Short mmCIF file of C-alpha atoms in Angstrom, two decimals:
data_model
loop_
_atom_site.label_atom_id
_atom_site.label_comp_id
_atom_site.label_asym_id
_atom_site.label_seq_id
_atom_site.Cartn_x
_atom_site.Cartn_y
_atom_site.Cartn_z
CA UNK A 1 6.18 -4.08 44.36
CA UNK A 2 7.32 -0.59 43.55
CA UNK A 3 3.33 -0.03 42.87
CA UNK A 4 2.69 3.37 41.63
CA UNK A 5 -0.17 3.31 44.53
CA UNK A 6 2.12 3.35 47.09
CA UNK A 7 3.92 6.05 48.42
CA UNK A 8 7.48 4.72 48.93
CA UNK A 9 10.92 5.46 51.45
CA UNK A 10 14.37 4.74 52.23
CA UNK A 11 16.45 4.95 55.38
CA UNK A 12 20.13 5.81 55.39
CA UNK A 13 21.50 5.33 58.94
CA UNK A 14 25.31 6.85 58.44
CA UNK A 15 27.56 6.19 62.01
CA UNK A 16 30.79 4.08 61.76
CA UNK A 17 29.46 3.39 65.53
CA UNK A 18 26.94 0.85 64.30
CA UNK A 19 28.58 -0.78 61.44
CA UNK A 20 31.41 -1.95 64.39
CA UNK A 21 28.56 -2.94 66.46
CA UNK A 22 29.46 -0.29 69.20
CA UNK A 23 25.98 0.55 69.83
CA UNK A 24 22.70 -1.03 67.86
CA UNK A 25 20.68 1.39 65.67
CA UNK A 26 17.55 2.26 67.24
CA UNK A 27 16.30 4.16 64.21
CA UNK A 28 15.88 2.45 62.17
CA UNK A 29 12.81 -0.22 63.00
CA UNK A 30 11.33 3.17 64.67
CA UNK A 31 11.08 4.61 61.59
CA UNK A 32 9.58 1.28 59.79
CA UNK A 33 7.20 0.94 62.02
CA UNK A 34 6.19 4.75 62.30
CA UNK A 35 5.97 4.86 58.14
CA UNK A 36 3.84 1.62 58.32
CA UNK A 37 1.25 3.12 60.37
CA UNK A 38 1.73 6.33 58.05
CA UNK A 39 0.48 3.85 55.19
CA UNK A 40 4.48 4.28 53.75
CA UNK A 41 6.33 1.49 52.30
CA UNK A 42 9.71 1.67 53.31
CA UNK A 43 11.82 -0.06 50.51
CA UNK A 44 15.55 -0.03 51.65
CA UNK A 45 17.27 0.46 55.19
CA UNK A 46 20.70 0.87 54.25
CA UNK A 47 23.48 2.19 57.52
CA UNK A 48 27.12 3.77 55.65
CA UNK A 49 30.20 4.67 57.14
CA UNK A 50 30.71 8.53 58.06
CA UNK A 51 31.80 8.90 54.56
CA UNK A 52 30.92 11.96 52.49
CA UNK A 53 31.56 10.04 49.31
CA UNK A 54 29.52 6.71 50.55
CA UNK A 55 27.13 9.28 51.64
CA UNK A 56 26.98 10.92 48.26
CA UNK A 57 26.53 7.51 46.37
CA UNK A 58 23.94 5.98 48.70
CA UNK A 59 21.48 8.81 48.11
CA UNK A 60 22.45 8.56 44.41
CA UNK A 61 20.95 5.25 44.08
CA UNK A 62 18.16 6.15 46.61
CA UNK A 63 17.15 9.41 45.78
CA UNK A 64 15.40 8.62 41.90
CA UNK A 65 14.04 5.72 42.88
CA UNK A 66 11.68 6.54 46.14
CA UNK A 67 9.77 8.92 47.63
CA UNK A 68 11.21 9.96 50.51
CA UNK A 69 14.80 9.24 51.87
CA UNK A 70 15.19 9.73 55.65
CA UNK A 71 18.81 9.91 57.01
CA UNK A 72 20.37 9.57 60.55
CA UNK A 73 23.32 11.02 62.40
CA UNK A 74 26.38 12.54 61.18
CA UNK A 75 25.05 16.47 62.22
CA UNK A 76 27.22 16.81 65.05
CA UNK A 77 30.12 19.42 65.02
CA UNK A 78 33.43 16.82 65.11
CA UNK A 79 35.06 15.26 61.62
CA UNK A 80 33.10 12.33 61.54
CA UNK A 81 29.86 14.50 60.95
CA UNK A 82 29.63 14.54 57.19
CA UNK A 83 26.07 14.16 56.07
CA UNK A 84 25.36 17.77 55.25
CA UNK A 85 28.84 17.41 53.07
CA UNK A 86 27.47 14.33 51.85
CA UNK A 87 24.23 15.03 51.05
CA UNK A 88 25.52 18.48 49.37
CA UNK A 89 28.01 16.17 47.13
CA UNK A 90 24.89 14.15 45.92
CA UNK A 91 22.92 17.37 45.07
CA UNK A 92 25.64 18.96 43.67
CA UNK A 93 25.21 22.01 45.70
CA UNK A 94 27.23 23.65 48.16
CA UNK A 95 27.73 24.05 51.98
CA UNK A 96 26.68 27.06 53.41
CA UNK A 97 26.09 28.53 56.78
CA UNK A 98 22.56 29.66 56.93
CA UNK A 99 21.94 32.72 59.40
CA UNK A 100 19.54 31.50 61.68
CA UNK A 101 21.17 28.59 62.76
CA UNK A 102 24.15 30.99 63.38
CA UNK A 103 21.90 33.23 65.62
CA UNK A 104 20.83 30.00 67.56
CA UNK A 105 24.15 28.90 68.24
CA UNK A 106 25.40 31.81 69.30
CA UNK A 107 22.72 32.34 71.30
CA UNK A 108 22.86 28.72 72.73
CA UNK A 109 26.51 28.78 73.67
CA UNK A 110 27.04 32.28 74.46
CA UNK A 111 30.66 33.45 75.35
CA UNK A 112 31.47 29.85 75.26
CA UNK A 113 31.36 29.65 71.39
CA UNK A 114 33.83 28.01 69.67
CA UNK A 115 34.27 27.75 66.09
CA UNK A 116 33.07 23.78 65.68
CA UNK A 117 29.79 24.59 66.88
CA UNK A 118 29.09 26.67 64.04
CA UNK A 119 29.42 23.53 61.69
CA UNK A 120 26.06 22.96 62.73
CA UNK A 121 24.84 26.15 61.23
CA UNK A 122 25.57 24.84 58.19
CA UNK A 123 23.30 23.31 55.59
CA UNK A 124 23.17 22.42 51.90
CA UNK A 125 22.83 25.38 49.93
CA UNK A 126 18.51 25.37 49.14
CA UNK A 127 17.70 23.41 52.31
CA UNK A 128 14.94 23.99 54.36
CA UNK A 129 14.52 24.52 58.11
CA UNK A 130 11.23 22.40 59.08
CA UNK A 131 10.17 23.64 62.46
CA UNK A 132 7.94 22.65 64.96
CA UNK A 133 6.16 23.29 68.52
CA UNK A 134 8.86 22.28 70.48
CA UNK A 135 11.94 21.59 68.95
CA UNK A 136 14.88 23.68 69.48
CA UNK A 137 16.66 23.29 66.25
CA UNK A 138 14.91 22.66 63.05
CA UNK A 139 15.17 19.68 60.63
CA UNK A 140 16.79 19.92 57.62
CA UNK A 141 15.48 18.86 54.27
CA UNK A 142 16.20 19.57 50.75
CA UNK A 143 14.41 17.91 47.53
CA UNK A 144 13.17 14.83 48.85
CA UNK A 145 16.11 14.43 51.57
CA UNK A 146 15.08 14.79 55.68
CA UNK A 147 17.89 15.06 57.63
CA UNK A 148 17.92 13.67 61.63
CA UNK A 149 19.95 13.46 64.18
CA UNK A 150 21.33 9.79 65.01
CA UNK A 151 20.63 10.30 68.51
CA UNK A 152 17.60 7.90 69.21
CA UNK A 153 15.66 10.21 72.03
CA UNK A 154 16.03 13.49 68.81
CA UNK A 155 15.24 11.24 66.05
CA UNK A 156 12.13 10.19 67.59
CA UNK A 157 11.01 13.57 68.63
CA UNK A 158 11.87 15.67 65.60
CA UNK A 159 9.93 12.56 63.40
CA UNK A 160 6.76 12.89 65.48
CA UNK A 161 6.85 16.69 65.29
CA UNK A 162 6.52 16.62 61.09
CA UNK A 163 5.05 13.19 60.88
CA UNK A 164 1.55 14.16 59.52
CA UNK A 165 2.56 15.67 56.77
CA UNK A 166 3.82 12.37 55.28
CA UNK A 167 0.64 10.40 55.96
CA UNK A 168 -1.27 8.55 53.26
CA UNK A 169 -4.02 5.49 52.88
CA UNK A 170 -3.29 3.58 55.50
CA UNK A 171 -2.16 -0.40 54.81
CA UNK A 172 -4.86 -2.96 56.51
CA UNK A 173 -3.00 -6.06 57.98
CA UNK A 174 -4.48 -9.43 59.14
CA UNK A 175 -2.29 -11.56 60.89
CA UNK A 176 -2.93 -15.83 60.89
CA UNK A 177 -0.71 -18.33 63.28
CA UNK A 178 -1.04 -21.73 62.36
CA UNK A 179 1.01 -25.14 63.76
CA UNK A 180 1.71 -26.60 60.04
CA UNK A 181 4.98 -26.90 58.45
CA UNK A 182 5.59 -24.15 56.36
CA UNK A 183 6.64 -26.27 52.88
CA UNK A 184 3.26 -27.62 53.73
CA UNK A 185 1.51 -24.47 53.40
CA UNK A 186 3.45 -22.28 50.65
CA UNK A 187 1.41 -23.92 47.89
CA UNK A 188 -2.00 -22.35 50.14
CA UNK A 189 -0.42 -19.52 49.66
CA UNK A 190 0.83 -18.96 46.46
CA UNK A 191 -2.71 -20.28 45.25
CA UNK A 192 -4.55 -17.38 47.74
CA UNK A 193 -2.03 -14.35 45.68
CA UNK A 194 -3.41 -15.92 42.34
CA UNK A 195 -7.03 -15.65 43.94
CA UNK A 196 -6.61 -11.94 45.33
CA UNK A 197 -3.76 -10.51 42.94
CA UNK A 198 -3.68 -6.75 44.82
CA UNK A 199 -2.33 -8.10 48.42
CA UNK A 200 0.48 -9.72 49.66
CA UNK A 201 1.47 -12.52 52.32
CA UNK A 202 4.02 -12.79 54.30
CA UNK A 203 4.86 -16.41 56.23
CA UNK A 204 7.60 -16.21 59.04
CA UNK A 205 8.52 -19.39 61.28
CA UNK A 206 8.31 -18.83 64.66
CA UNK A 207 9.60 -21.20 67.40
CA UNK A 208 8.98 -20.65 71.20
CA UNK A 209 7.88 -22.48 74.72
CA UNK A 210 4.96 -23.82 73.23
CA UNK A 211 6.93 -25.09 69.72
CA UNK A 212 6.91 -24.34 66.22
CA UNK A 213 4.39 -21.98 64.11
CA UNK A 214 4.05 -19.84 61.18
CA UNK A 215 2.63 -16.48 60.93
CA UNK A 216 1.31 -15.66 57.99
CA UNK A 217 0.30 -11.82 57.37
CA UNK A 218 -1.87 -10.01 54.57
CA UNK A 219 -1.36 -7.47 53.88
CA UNK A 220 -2.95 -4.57 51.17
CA UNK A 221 -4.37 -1.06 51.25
CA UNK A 222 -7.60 -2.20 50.29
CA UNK A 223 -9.15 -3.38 53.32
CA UNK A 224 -11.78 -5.72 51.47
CA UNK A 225 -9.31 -7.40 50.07
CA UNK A 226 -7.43 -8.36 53.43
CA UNK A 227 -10.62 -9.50 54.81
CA UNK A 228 -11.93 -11.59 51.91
CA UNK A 229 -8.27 -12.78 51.29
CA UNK A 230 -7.73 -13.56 55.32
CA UNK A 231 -10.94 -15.52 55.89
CA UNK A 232 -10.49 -17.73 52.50
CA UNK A 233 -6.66 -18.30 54.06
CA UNK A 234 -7.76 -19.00 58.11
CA UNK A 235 -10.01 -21.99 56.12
CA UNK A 236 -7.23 -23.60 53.78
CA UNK A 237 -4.90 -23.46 56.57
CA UNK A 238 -7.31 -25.14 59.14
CA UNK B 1 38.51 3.86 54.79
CA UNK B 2 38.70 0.61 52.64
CA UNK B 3 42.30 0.29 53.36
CA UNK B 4 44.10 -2.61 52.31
CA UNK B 5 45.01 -4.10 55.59
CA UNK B 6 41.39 -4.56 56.31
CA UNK B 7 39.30 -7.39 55.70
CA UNK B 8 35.80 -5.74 54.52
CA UNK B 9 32.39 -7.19 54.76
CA UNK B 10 28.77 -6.02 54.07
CA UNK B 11 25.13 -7.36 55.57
CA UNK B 12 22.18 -8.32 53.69
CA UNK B 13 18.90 -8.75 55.29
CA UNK B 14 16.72 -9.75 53.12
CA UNK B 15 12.56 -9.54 54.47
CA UNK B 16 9.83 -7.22 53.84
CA UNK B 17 9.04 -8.24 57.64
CA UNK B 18 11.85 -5.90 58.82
CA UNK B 19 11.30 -3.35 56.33
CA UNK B 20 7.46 -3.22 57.61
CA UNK B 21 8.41 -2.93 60.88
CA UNK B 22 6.94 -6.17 61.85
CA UNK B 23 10.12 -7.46 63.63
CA UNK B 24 13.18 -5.91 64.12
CA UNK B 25 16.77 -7.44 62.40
CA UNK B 26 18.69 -9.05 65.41
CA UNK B 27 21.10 -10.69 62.86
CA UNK B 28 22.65 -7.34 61.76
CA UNK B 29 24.10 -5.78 65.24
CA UNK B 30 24.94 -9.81 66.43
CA UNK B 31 27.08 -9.58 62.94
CA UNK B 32 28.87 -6.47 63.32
CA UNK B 33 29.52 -7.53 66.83
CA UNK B 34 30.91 -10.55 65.45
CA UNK B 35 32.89 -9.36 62.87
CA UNK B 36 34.47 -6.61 64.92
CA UNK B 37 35.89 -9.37 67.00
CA UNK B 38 37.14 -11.32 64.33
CA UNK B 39 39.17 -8.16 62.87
CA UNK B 40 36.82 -7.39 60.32
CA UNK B 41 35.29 -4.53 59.14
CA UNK B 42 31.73 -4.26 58.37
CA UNK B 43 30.75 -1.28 55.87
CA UNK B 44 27.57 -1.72 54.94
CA UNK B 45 24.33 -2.66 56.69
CA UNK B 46 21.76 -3.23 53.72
CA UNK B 47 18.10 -4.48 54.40
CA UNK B 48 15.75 -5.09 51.21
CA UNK B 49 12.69 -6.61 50.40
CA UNK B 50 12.07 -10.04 49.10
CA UNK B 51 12.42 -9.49 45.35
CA UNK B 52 14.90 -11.27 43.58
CA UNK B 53 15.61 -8.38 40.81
CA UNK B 54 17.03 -6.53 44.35
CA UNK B 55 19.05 -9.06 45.64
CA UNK B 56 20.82 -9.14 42.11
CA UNK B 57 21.06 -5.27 42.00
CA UNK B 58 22.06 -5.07 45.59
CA UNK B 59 24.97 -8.21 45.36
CA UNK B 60 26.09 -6.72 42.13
CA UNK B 61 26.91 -3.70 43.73
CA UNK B 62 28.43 -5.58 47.23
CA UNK B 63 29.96 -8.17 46.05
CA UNK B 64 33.37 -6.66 43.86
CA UNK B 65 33.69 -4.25 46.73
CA UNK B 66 34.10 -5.91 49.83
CA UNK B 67 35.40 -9.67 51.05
CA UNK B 68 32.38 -10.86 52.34
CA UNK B 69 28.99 -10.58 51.56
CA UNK B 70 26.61 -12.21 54.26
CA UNK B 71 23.33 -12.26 53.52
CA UNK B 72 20.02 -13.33 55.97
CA UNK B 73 16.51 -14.71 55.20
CA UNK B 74 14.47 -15.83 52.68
CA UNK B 75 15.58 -19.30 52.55
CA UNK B 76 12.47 -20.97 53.52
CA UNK B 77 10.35 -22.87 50.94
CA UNK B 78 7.15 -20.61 50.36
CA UNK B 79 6.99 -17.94 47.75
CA UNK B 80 8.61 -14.73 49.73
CA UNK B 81 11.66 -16.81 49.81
CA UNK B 82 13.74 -16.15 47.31
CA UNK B 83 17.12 -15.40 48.15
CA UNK B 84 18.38 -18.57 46.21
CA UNK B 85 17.19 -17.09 43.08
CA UNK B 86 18.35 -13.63 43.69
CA UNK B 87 21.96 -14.94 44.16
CA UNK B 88 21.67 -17.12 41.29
CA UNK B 89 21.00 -14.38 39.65
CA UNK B 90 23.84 -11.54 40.68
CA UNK B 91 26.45 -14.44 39.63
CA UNK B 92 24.75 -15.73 36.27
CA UNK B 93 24.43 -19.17 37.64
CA UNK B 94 21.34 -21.78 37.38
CA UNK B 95 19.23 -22.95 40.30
CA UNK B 96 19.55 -26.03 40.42
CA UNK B 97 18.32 -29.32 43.05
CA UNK B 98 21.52 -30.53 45.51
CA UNK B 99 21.68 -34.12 45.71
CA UNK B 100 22.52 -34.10 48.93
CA UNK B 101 19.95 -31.39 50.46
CA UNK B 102 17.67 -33.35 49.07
CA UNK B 103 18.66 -36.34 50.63
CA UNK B 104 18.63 -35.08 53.84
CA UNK B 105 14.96 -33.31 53.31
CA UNK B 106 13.61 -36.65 52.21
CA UNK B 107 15.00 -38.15 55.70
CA UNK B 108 13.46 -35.29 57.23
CA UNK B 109 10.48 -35.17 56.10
CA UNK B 110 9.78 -38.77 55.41
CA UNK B 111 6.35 -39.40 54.55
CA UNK B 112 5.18 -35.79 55.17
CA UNK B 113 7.00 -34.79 52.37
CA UNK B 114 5.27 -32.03 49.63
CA UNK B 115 7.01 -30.68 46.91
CA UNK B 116 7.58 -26.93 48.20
CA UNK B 117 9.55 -28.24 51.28
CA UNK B 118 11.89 -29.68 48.03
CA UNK B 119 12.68 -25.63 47.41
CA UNK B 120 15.01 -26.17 50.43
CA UNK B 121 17.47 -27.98 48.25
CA UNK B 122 17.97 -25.83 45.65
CA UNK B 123 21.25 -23.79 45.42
CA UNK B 124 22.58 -21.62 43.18
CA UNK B 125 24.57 -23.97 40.77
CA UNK B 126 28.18 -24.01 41.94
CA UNK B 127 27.88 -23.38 46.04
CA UNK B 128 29.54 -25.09 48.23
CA UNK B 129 28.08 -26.50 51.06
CA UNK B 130 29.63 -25.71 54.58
CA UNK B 131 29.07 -27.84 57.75
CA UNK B 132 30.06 -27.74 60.98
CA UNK B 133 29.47 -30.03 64.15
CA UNK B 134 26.12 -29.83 65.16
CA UNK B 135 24.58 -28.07 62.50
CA UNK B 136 21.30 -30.07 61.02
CA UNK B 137 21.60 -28.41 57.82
CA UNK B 138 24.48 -26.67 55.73
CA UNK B 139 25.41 -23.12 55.14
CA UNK B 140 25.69 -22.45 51.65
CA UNK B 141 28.40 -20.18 49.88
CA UNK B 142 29.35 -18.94 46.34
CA UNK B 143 32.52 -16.78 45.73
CA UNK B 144 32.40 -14.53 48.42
CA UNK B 145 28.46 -14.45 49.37
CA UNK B 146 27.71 -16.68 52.60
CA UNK B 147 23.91 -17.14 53.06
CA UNK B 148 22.23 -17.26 56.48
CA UNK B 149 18.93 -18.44 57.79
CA UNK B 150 17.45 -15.15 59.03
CA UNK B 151 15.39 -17.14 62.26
CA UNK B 152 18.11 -15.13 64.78
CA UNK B 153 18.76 -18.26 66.77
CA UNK B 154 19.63 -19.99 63.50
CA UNK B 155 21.42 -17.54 62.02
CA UNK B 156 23.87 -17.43 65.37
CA UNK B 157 24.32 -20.77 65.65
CA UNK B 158 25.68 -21.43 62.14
CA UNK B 159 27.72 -18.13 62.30
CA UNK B 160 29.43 -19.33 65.71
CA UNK B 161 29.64 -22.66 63.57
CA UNK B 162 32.22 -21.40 60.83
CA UNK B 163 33.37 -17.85 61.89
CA UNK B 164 36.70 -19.10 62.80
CA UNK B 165 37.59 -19.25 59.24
CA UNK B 166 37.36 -15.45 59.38
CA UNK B 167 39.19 -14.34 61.77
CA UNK B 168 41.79 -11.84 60.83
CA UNK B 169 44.24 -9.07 63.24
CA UNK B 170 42.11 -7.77 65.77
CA UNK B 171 41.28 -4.17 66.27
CA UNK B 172 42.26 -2.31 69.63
CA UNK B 173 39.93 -0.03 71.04
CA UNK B 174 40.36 2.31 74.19
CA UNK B 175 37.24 4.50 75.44
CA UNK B 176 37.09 8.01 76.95
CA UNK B 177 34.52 9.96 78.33
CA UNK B 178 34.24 13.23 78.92
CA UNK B 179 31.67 15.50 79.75
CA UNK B 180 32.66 19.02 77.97
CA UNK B 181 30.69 20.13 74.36
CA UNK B 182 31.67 18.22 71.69
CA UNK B 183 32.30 20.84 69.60
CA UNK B 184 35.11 22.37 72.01
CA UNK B 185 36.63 18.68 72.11
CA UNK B 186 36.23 18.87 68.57
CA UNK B 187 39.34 20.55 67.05
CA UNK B 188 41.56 18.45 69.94
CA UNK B 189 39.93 15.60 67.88
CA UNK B 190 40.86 16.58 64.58
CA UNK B 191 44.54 17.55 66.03
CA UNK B 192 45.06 13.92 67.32
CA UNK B 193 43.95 12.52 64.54
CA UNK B 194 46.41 14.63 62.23
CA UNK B 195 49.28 13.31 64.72
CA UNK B 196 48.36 9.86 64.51
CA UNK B 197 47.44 8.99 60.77
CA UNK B 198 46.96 5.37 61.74
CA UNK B 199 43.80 5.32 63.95
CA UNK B 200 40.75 6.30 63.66
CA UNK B 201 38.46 8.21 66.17
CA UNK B 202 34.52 8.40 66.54
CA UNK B 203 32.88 10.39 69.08
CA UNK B 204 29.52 10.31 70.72
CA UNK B 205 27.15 12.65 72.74
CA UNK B 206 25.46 10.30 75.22
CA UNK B 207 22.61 11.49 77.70
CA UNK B 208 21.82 9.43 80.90
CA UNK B 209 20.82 10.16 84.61
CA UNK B 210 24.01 12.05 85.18
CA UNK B 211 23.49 14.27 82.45
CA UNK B 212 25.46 14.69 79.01
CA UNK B 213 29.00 13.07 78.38
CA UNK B 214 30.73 12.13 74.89
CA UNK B 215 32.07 9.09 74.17
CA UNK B 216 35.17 9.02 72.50
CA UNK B 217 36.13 5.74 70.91
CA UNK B 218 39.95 5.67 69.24
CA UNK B 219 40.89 2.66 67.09
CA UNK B 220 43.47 0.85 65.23
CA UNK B 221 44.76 -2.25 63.86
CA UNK B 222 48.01 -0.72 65.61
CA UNK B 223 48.33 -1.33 69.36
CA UNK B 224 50.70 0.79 70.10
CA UNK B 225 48.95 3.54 67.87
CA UNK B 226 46.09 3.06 69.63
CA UNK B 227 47.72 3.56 73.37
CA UNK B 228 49.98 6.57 72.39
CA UNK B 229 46.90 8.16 70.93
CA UNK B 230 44.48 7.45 73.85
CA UNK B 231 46.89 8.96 76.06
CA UNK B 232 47.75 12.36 74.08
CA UNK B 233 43.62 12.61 73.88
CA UNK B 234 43.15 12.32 77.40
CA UNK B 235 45.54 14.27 78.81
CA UNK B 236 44.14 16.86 75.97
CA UNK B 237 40.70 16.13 76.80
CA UNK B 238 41.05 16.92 80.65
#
């Protein structure tokens, strides 16, 4: 599936907050969704301790192997705020404190500066500050690493500020309900992927007021081949 | 982090549904909700696609590591599902048709019966098959790898139906809030924690109506630990 077409992702959601089910990560199925519609293939969603070695490990594996790797949270300014230690570890560069993020914090906090706020002037050495319109502090990113806040509202914002510069050929989806059992229809479907080789079909149960169906979604980035594959599918599974 | 008193466990959501952003994993927070209760840690949060050469990779890399490995989805009968396989796989085992899934299919299904709804009783060779009450159809488990029907309402009812078996010492948890910078509460935090090796602390900007708090969330397996420290911090914090 790792189709050299395809322009592919990974999401690393690092918070110890999630993994003991304090809060729910919002990110994360923002982020699928908003790479879908970018015509992205997100490949892994994978949420780590605050853990510079996890940290360092996880973008090992992840970093070869896709695209682009998206993290969240772990920038703040207390000891559970690793990920530019981490993400330094896996690059094997080091932490430095990069002057204008030093002039904005000392600007920010004025007289009321302390020295843990200046943490968050620091960055892996070779990173780069991504700006844009109306952010106040810049996204990080270095190689194929983008670094953003865990903070749902700042995620969200600082991804829609840079978002167009990650867009590609967009995926064309067709989506098909029917009322059959689904071991009824798999061998429908397996027959319509040897018919139309360059999409693929999803089936997913569904059960609500009105009872039991499947959803069944093509998918491909060649919109012919969702159509032709779609209409040859909503007559088998009459 | 992995300490030895702890009981460790990871989550596997297997689905190229989630990863597209179709629907969003309910079975992941509902787990480490779960397992925090039990006394369990959770330390990784892992969602893939449905490929069986990841579900090996990814369960080779879980399942040495941590206690419990609970994975979700792709047990269905139509091509996408092929966690089965994928686990089969990661432990060197066959796939191979349960005698007694099978049975109960064949009831099920009675004269409605196809072959793909047969995929249903296939296991990798070697799992045990765990019931409980009400349940219409086992959960299965090999070693340490427990898999789950990822339908949410499915998934928590069979959960509810064994977790008993995994409960462990609880954790203790106290809360503060506080509405100062987190980077002035920050060295206080690192203090604390330097006084009380046992617990652990994670802290939280928050934003709401009233304007911009942190959370501060101190933990341990240690009671007393946990009260001694969440008095120091907020008499410090004050």
């Amino acid at each position: 599936m790792e189709s050299e077409q395809e322009i592919t992702a990974a999401y690393v959601g690092i918070g110890n907050e999630i993994l003991s089910g304090s809060i729910q990560d919002a990110n994360f199925h923002y982020l699928a969704q908003a790479l879908r519609e970018l015509g992205i293939r997100l490949m892994r969603g994978i949420v780590i301790p605050d853990e510079q070695e996890v940290i360092r490990e996880t973008l090992d594996l992840l970093r070869g192997r896709f695209d682009y790797i998206f993290t969240s949270g772990g920038l703040g300014p207390t000891h559970d705020d690793v990920t530019v230690e981490g993400v330094a570890l896996a690059l094997g560069v080091r932490v430095v404190r990069h002057p204008y993020l030093e002039e904005k914090i000392r600007d920010y906090y004025g007289d009321d500066l302390d020295e843990a706020s200046l943490r968050m002037a620091e960055i892996p050495e070779g990173a780069e500050l991504l700006m844009h319109g109306e952010m106040s502090f810049p996204i990080l990113s270095i190689e194929n690493i983008f670094l953003f806040p865990g903070v749902p509202q700042l995620f969200r914002r600082k991804f829609e500020g840079i978002k167009e510069r990650f867009r590609t050929r967009p995926y064309h989806t067709e989506e098909l309900f029917c009322r059959r059992h689904e071991s009824e229809i798999a061998p429908l479907l397996s027959e319509a992927l040897d018919r139309f080789p360059s999409i693929q079909i999803g089936s997913y149960p569904q059960w609500d007021e009105t009872g039991h169906q499947v959803k069944v979604v093509v998918e491909s980035k060649e919109r012919e081949s969702v159509e032709r594959a779609a209409a040859h599918l909503r007559k088998a599974l009459e």
